[in-house]
Amino acid sequence: MQVRTITYSRNVFLPLTTVCHNICGYCSYRTPVREGCIMEPDAVRESLRLGAATGCTEALFTFGERPGEVEGFTPLLRRFGYDDILDYCYDLSKEAIEAGLLPHTNAGILTSEELERFRTVNASMGLMLETTARIPAHRESPGKDPDVRIAMIEDAGRLKIPFTTGLLIGIGETEKDRVESLETIAGIHRRYHHIQEVIIQNFCPKPDTPMGRDGTVGKEEFSETIRLARAILPDDVAVQIPPNLADAEEFIGYGVDDLGGVSPVTVDYINPEHPWPELERLREITHGYRLVERLCIYPQYIRKGWFDPALTPLIMDLDKQIQERNP
């Protein structure tokens, strides 16, 4: 009997800013414009250095969507010589490559032109769909409009960008909404074949947010969503759960293929109260399965050549390194 493989990647989490023009009812990551709301270049470089030294292969750039639309943000960013956070991220992506890490950027909604530009310095990119439902939690979040998010995921497909998306479970959507969301993602993938993984993420209530007293999904509901994802999504799309937010050891048997990026260097800045599991803990969680490290760009997209030619030497070198580390 063949042993099922569970994958993960080693990353450095780089939250370039906590400022965001969306105001989601469940978010504690977003902050006002203030001193320290932008990660300084030297701090990014130090994280990249530590990541490379500890065997990380991915630089995960994430930040609030369109922070420049929030009054007072751009003057702070100009201290570092930039008028636009995307230019800042683009240049830091190049520095990540020089440091030996593959960038993966989650920047919120981007235009097709912006995606095309970032494709030259990113091995993969991502945007959570979250839900196709229109829910109260997104009332003040124009970037969370389902149609807008679906359009960007399709743009990434047309550009052949290996892509991550996912669902946030327990934010006001119904089971019917979850099925619709998964079927929407599956349909996009069948047209463009670019979605490498779909994250099934359980909502974790945050104190001092409008939804801070709301409950989250129970174990049965969460496991059923994982089963639905594995049944609805095409076989070549991995189902991922975050091992620091859910009891992965309990849920892995319901159809989980991947445990996402974990970091030996940085915390999960969006969910800092939930530390990443160490590698030995991942081995315990996946007892009975084959645990395999991967890059942020999945093997099938490496074989297809769905990346900028300038990234070829680094992708091939890192791929060789992790093949040597895998059992």
PDB file of N, CA and C in Angstrom, residues 6 22 30 32 40 42 46 48 89 102 112 132 134 159 176 179 186 190 211 258 269 272 280 294 298 305 311:
ATOM      1  N   ILE A   6       2.626  14.113   2.545  1.00  0.00           N
ATOM      2  CA  ILE A   6       2.185  15.412   3.058  1.00  0.00           C
ATOM      3  C   ILE A   6       3.367  16.380   2.891  1.00  0.00           C
ATOM      4  N   ASN A  22      -8.788  47.945   3.654  1.00  0.00           N
ATOM      5  CA  ASN A  22      -9.946  47.147   4.040  1.00  0.00           C
ATOM      6  C   ASN A  22     -10.119  47.197   5.561  1.00  0.00           C
ATOM      7  N   ARG A  30      -4.578  44.557  11.014  1.00  0.00           N
ATOM      8  CA  ARG A  30      -4.634  45.936  10.542  1.00  0.00           C
ATOM      9  C   ARG A  30      -4.425  46.916  11.695  1.00  0.00           C
ATOM     10  N   PRO A  32      -3.701  51.425  12.537  1.00  0.00           N
ATOM     11  CA  PRO A  32      -3.665  52.762  11.955  1.00  0.00           C
ATOM     12  C   PRO A  32      -2.253  53.081  11.457  1.00  0.00           C
ATOM     13  N   GLU A  40      11.101  47.915   8.258  1.00  0.00           N
ATOM     14  CA  GLU A  40      12.226  48.645   7.679  1.00  0.00           C
ATOM     15  C   GLU A  40      13.108  47.727   6.840  1.00  0.00           C
ATOM     16  N   ASP A  42      16.288  47.189   6.672  1.00  0.00           N
ATOM     17  CA  ASP A  42      17.324  46.427   7.385  1.00  0.00           C
ATOM     18  C   ASP A  42      16.729  45.240   8.133  1.00  0.00           C
ATOM     19  N   GLU A  46      17.750  41.364   7.473  1.00  0.00           N
ATOM     20  CA  GLU A  46      18.199  40.475   8.542  1.00  0.00           C
ATOM     21  C   GLU A  46      17.370  39.194   8.569  1.00  0.00           C
ATOM     22  N   LEU A  48      15.885  37.846   5.985  1.00  0.00           N
ATOM     23  CA  LEU A  48      16.317  37.080   4.813  1.00  0.00           C
ATOM     24  C   LEU A  48      17.628  36.353   5.099  1.00  0.00           C
ATOM     25  N   CYS A  89       8.070  46.411  -2.259  1.00  0.00           N
ATOM     26  CA  CYS A  89       8.043  44.951  -2.254  1.00  0.00           C
ATOM     27  C   CYS A  89       8.806  44.376  -3.442  1.00  0.00           C
ATOM     28  N   LEU A 102      13.190  32.242  -2.561  1.00  0.00           N
ATOM     29  CA  LEU A 102      12.198  32.488  -3.611  1.00  0.00           C
ATOM     30  C   LEU A 102      11.043  33.317  -3.060  1.00  0.00           C
ATOM     31  N   SER A 112      -3.859  43.243 -13.540  1.00  0.00           N
ATOM     32  CA  SER A 112      -3.152  42.305 -14.405  1.00  0.00           C
ATOM     33  C   SER A 112      -1.735  42.788 -14.697  1.00  0.00           C
ATOM     34  N   THR A 132     -17.233  33.249  -1.514  1.00  0.00           N
ATOM     35  CA  THR A 132     -17.986  33.901  -2.583  1.00  0.00           C
ATOM     36  C   THR A 132     -19.213  34.614  -2.040  1.00  0.00           C
ATOM     37  N   ARG A 134     -21.392  37.338   0.180  1.00  0.00           N
ATOM     38  CA  ARG A 134     -21.283  38.730   0.619  1.00  0.00           C
ATOM     39  C   ARG A 134     -21.751  38.776   2.075  1.00  0.00           C
ATOM     40  N   LEU A 159      -1.832  34.604 -16.783  1.00  0.00           N
ATOM     41  CA  LEU A 159      -0.397  34.921 -16.799  1.00  0.00           C
ATOM     42  C   LEU A 159       0.470  33.724 -16.407  1.00  0.00           C
ATOM     43  N   LYS A 176     -23.424  25.941   2.174  1.00  0.00           N
ATOM     44  CA  LYS A 176     -23.700  26.131   0.753  1.00  0.00           C
ATOM     45  C   LYS A 176     -22.701  27.111   0.141  1.00  0.00           C
ATOM     46  N   VAL A 179     -19.379  25.334  -0.455  1.00  0.00           N
ATOM     47  CA  VAL A 179     -19.425  24.503  -1.662  1.00  0.00           C
ATOM     48  C   VAL A 179     -19.289  25.384  -2.901  1.00  0.00           C
ATOM     49  N   ALA A 186     -12.405  25.482  -8.267  1.00  0.00           N
ATOM     50  CA  ALA A 186     -12.184  24.323  -9.139  1.00  0.00           C
ATOM     51  C   ALA A 186     -12.410  24.695 -10.599  1.00  0.00           C
ATOM     52  N   ARG A 190      -9.670  24.555 -13.670  1.00  0.00           N
ATOM     53  CA  ARG A 190      -9.872  23.748 -14.880  1.00  0.00           C
ATOM     54  C   ARG A 190      -9.677  24.576 -16.151  1.00  0.00           C
ATOM     55  N   MET A 211     -15.729  40.944  15.720  1.00  0.00           N
ATOM     56  CA  MET A 211     -16.108  39.530  15.792  1.00  0.00           C
ATOM     57  C   MET A 211     -15.334  38.793  16.885  1.00  0.00           C
ATOM     58  N   ASP A 258      -1.153  19.158   2.395  1.00  0.00           N
ATOM     59  CA  ASP A 258      -0.063  20.104   2.620  1.00  0.00           C
ATOM     60  C   ASP A 258      -0.287  20.854   3.935  1.00  0.00           C
ATOM     61  N   TYR A 269       2.709  36.581  11.876  1.00  0.00           N
ATOM     62  CA  TYR A 269       2.352  37.919  12.334  1.00  0.00           C
ATOM     63  C   TYR A 269       0.849  38.180  12.292  1.00  0.00           C
ATOM     64  N   PRO A 272      -0.161  35.774  15.761  1.00  0.00           N
ATOM     65  CA  PRO A 272       1.051  35.599  16.581  1.00  0.00           C
ATOM     66  C   PRO A 272       0.839  34.763  17.828  1.00  0.00           C
ATOM     67  N   GLU A 280      10.272  18.790  14.135  1.00  0.00           N
ATOM     68  CA  GLU A 280      10.043  17.521  14.829  1.00  0.00           C
ATOM     69  C   GLU A 280       8.567  17.318  15.126  1.00  0.00           C
ATOM     70  N   ARG A 294       8.901  21.062   0.245  1.00  0.00           N
ATOM     71  CA  ARG A 294       8.712  21.541  -1.126  1.00  0.00           C
ATOM     72  C   ARG A 294       9.114  23.005  -1.202  1.00  0.00           C
ATOM     73  N   TYR A 298       5.309  24.603  -6.871  1.00  0.00           N
ATOM     74  CA  TYR A 298       5.166  23.148  -6.825  1.00  0.00           C
ATOM     75  C   TYR A 298       5.909  22.495  -7.995  1.00  0.00           C
ATOM     76  N   GLY A 305       7.883  24.974 -16.471  1.00  0.00           N
ATOM     77  CA  GLY A 305       8.611  26.215 -16.718  1.00  0.00           C
ATOM     78  C   GLY A 305       7.756  27.453 -16.512  1.00  0.00           C
ATOM     79  N   LEU A 311      14.735  33.329 -12.831  1.00  0.00           N
ATOM     80  CA  LEU A 311      14.667  32.580 -11.572  1.00  0.00           C
ATOM     81  C   LEU A 311      15.194  31.154 -11.704  1.00  0.00           C
TER      82      LEU A 311
END
